[in-house]
Short mmCIF file of N, CA and C in Angstrom, two decimals:
data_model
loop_
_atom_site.label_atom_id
_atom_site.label_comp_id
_atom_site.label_asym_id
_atom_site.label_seq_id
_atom_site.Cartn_x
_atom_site.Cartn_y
_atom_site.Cartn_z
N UNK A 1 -12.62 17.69 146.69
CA UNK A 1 -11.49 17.40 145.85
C UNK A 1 -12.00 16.98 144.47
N UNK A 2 -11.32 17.36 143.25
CA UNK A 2 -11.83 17.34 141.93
C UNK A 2 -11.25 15.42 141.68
N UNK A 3 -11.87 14.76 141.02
CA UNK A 3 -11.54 13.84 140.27
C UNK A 3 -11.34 13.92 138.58
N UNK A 4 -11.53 15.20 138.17
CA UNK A 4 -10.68 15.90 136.71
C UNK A 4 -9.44 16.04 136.86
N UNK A 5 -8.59 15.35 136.02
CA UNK A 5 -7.19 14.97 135.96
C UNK A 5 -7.11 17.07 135.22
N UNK A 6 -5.46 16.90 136.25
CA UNK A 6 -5.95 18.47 136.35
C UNK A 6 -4.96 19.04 134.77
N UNK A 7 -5.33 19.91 134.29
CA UNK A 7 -4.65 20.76 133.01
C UNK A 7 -3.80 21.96 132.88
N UNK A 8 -4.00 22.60 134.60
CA UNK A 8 -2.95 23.96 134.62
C UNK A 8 -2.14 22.78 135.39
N UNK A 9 -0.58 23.02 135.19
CA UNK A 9 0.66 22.64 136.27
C UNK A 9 0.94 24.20 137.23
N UNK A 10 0.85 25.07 136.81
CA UNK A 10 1.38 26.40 137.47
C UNK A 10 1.22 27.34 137.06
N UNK A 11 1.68 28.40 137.45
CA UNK A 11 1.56 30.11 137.23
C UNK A 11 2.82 30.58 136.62
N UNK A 12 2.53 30.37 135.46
CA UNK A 12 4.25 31.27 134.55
C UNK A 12 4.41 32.75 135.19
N UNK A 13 3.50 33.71 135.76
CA UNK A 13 3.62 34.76 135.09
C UNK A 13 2.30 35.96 135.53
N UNK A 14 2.31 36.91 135.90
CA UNK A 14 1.21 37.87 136.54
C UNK A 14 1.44 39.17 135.47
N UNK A 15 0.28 39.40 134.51
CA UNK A 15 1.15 40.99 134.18
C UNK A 15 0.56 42.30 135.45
N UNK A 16 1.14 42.83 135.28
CA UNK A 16 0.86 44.60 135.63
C UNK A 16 1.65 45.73 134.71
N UNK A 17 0.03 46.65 134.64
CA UNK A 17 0.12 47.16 133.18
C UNK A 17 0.61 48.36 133.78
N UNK A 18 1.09 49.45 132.83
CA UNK A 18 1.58 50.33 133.11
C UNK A 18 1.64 51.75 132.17
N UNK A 19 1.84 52.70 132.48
CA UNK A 19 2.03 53.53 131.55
C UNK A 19 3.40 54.37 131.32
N UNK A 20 3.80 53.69 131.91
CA UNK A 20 5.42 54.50 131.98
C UNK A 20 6.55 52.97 132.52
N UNK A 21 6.88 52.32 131.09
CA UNK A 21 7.85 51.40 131.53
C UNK A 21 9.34 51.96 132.11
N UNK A 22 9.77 53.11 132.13
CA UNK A 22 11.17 52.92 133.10
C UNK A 22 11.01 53.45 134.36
N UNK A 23 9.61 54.26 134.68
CA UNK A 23 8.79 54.23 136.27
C UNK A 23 8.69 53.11 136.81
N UNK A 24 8.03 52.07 135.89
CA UNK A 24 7.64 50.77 136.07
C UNK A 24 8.58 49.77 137.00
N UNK A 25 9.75 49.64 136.09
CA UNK A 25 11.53 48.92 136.06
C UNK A 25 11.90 49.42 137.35
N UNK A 26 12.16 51.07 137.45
CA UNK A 26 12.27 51.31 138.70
C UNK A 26 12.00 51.13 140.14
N UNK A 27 10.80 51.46 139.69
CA UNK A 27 9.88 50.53 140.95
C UNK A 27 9.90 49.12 141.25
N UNK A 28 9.95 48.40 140.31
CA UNK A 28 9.86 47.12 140.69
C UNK A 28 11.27 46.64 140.58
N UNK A 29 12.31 47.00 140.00
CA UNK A 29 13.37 46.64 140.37
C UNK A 29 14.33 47.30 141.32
N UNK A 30 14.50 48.49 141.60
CA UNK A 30 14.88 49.26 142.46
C UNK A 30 14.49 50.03 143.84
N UNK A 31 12.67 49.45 143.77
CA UNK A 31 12.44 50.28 144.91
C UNK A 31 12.41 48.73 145.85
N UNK A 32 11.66 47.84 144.90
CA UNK A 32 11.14 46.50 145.60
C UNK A 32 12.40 45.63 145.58
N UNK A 33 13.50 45.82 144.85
CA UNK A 33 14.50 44.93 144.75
C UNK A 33 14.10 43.72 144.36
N UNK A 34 13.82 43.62 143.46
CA UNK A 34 13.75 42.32 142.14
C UNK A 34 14.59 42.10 141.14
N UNK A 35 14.82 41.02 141.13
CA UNK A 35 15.91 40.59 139.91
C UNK A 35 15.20 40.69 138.74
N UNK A 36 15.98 41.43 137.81
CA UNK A 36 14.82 41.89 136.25
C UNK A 36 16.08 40.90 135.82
N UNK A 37 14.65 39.90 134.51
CA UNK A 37 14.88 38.69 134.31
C UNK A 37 14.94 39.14 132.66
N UNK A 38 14.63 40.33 132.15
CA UNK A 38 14.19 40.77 130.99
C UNK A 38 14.05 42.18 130.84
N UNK A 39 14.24 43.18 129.90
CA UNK A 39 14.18 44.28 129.49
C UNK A 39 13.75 44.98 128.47
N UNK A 40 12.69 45.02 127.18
CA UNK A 40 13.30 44.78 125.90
C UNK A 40 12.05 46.68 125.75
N UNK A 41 12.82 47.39 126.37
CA UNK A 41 11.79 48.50 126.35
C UNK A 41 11.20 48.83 124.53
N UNK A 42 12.10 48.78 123.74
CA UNK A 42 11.50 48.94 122.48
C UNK A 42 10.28 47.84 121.95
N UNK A 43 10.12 47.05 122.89
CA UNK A 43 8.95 46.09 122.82
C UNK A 43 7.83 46.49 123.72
N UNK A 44 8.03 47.07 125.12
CA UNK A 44 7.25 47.62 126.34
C UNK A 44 7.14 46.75 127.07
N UNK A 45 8.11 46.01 127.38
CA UNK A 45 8.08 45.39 128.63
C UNK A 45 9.36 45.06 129.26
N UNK A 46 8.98 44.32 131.05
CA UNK A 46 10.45 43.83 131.38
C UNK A 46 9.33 43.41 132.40
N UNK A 47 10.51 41.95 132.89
CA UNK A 47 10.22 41.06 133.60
C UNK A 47 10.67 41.00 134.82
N UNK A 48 10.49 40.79 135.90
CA UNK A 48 10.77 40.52 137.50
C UNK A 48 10.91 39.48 138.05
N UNK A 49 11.77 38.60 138.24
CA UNK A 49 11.53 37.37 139.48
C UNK A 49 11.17 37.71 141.02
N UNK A 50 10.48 36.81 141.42
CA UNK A 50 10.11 36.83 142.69
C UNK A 50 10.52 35.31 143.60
N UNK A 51 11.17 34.66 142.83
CA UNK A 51 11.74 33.02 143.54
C UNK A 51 10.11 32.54 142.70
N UNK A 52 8.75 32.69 142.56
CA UNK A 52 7.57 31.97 142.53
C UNK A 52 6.88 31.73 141.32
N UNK A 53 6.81 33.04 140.84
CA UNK A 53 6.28 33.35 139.85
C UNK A 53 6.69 34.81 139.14
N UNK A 54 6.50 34.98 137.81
CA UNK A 54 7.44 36.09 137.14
C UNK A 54 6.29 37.43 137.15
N UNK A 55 6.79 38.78 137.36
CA UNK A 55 6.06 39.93 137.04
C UNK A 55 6.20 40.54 136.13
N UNK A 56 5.81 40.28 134.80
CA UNK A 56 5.59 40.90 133.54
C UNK A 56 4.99 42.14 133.63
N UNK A 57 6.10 43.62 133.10
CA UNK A 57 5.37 44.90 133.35
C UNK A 57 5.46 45.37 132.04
N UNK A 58 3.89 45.79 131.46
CA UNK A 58 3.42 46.22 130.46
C UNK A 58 3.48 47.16 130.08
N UNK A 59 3.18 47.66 128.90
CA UNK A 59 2.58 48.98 128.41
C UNK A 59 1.70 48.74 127.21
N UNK A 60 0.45 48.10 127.49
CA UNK A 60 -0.49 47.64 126.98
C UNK A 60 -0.77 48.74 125.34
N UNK A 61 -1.09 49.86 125.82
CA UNK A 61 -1.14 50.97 124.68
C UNK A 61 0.11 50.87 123.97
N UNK A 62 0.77 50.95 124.38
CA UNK A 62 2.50 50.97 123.38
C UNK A 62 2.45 49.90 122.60
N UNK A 63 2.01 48.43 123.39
CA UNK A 63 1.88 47.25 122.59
C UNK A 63 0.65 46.84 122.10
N UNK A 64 -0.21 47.50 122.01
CA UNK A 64 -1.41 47.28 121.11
C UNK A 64 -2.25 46.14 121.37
N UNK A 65 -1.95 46.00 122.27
CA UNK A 65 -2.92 45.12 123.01
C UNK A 65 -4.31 45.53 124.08
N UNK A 66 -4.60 46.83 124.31
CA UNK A 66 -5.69 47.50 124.67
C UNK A 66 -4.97 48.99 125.58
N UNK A 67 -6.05 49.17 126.15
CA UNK A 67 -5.92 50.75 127.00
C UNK A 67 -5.62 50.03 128.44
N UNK A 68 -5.29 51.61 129.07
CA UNK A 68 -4.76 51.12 130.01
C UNK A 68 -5.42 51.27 130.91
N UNK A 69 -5.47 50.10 131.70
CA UNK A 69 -6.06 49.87 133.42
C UNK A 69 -5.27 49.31 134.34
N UNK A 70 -5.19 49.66 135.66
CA UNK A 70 -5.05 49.38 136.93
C UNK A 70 -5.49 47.51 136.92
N UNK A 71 -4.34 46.92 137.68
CA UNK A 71 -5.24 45.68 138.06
C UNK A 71 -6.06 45.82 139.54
N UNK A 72 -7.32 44.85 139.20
CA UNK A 72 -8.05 45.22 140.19
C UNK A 72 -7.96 44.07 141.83
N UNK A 73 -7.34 43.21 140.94
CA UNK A 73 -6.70 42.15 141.88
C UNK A 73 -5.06 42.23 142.76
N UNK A 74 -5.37 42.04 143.82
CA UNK A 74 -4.07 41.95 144.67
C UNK A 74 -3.27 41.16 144.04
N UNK A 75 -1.80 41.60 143.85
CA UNK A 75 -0.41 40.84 144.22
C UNK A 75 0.25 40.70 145.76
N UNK A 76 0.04 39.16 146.04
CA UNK A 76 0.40 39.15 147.25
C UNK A 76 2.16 38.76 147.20
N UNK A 77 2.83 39.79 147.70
CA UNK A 77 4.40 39.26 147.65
C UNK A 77 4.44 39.12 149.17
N UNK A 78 5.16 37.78 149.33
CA UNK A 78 5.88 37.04 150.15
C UNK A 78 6.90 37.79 150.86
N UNK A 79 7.25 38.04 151.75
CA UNK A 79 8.50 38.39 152.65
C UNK A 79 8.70 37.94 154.21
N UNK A 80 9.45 37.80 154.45
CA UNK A 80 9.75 37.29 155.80
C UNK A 80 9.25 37.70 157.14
N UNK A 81 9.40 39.02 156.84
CA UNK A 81 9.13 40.01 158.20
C UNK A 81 8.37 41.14 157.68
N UNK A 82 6.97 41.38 157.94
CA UNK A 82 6.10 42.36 157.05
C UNK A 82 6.51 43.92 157.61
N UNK A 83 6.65 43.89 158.76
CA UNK A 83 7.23 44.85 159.35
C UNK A 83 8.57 45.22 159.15
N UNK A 84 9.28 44.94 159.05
CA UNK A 84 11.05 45.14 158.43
C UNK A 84 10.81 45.25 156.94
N UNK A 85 9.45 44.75 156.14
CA UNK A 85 9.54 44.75 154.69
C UNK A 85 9.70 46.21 154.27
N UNK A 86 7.99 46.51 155.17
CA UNK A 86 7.35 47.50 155.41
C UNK A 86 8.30 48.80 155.70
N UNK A 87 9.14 48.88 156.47
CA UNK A 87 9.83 49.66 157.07
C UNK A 87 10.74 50.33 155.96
N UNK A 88 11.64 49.36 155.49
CA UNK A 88 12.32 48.89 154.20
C UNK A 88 11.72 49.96 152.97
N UNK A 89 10.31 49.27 152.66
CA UNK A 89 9.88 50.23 151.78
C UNK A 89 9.18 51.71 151.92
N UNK A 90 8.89 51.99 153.36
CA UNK A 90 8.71 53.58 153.71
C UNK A 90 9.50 54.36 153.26
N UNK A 91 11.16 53.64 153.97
CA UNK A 91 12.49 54.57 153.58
C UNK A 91 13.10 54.84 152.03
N UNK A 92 11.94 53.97 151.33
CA UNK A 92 12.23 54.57 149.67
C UNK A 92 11.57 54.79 149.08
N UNK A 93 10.19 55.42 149.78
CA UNK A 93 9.44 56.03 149.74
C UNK A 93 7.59 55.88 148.98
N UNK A 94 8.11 54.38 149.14
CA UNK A 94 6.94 53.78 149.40
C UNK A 94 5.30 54.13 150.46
N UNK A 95 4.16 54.16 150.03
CA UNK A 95 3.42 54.69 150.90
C UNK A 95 2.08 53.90 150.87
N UNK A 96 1.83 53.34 152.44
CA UNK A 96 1.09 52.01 152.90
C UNK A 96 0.07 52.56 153.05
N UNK A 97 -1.69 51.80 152.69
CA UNK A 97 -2.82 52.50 153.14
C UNK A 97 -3.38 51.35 154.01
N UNK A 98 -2.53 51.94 155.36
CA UNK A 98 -3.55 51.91 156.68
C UNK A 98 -2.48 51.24 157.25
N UNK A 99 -2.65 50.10 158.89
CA UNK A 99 -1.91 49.63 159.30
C UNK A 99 -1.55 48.46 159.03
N UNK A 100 -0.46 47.77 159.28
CA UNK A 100 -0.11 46.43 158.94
C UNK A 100 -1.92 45.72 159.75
N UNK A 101 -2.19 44.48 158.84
CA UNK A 101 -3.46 43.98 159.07
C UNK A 101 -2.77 42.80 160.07
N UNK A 102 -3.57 42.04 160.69
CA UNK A 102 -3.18 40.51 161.34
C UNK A 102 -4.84 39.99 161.03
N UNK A 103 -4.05 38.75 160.14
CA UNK A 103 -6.06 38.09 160.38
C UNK A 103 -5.99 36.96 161.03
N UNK A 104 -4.99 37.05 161.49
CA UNK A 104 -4.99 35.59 162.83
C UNK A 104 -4.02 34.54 162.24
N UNK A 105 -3.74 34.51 160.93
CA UNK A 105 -2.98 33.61 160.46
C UNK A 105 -1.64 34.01 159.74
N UNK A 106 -1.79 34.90 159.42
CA UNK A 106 -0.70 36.19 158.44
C UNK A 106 -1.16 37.61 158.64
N UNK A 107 0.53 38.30 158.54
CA UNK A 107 0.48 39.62 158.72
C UNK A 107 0.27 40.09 156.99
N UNK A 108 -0.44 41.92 156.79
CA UNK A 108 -0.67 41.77 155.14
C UNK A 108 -0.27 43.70 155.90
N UNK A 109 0.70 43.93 154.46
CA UNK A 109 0.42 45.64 154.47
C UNK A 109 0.50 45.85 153.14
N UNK A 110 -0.68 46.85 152.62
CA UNK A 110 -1.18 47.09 151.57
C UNK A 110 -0.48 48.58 150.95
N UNK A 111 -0.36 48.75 149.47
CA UNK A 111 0.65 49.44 149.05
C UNK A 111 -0.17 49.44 147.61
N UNK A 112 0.80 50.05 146.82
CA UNK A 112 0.37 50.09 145.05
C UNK A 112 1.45 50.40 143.92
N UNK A 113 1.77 49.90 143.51
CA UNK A 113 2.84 50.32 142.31
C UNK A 113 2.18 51.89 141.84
N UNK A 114 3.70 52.71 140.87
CA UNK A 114 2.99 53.71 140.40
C UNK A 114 2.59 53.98 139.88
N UNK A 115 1.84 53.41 139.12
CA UNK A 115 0.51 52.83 137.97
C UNK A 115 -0.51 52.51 138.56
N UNK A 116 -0.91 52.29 140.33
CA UNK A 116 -2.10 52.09 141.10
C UNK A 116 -2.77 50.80 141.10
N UNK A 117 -1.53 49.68 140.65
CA UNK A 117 -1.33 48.09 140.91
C UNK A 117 -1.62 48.31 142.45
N UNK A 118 -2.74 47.43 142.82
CA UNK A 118 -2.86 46.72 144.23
C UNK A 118 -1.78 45.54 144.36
N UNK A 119 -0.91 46.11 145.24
CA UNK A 119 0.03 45.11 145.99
C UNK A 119 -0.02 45.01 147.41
N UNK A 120 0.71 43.79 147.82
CA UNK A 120 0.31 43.50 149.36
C UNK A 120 1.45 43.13 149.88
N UNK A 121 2.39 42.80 150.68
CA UNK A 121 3.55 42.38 151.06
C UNK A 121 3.01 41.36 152.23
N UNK A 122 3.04 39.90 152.65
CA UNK A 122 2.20 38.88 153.11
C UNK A 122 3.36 38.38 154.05
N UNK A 123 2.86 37.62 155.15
CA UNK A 123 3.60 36.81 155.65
C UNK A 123 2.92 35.66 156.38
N UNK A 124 2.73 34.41 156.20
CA UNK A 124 1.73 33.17 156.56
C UNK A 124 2.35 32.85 157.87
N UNK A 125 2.45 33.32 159.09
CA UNK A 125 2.68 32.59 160.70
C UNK A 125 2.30 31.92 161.20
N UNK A 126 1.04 31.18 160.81
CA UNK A 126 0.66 30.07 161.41
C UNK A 126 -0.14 29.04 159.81
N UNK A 127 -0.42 27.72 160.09
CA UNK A 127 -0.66 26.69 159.35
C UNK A 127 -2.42 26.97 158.92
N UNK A 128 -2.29 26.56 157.62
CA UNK A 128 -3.64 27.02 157.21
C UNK A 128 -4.36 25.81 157.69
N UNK A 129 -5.74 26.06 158.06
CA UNK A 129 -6.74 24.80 159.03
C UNK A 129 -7.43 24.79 157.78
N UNK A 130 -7.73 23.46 157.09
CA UNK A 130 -8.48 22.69 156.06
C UNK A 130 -9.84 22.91 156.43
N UNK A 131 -10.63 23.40 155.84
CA UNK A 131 -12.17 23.52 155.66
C UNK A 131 -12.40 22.29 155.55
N UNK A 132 -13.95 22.39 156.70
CA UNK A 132 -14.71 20.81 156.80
C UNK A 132 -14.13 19.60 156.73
#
């Protein structure tokens, strides 16, 4: 445990970049069903709630802020039932690489926005055990 009085309070905010913002919107608001919190395409972006933290979707080149890449880090989204998520997003044509995982503590099925964002759809079933 740190005794540095701490300086982050929280997570405003995750971007994922993109190259096509109304692919983007779509997807994340219509395929994943997210409340878009923001829109301002003549700027290149729009925003997503998730209840946790916000998904800011880019278009990095449009906004001059660099080229475009893939994030290389997972978004883990939360859902209740990974299997009903899962199911949910097959039928709109969503497409999972490999089987739902179990690592003994949470179920995880792995997916990608259509920009080739690593996403994960998570579910925590049992209590995390504190190291040492």
């Amino acid at each position: 445990m740190s005794t540095v009085e701490a300086i982050v309070t929280g997570v405003d905010f995750v971007s994922m970049p993109t190259q096509d913002i109304e692919r983007a919107v779509a997807f994340y608001g219509e395929t994943l069903g997210l409340e878009r919190s923001a829109y301002v395409p003549e700027r290149n972006y729009a925003e997503f709630e998730t209840g946790t933290v916000t998904i800011s979707v880019v278009d990095p080149v449009k906004m001059g802020i660099g080229a475009f890449a893939p994030n290389t880090s997972m978004l883990a989204l939360r859902v209740e039932d990974v299997a009903q998520a899962r199911a949910a997003l097959e039928a709109r044509g969503v497409s999972f690489g490999g089987d739902t995982f179990d690592t003994g503590v949470c179920h995880m099925g792995f997916f990608a926005d259509p920009d080739g964002n690593p996403l994960l759809l998570h579910h925590r079933y049992a209590p995390r055990v504190p190291e040492g």
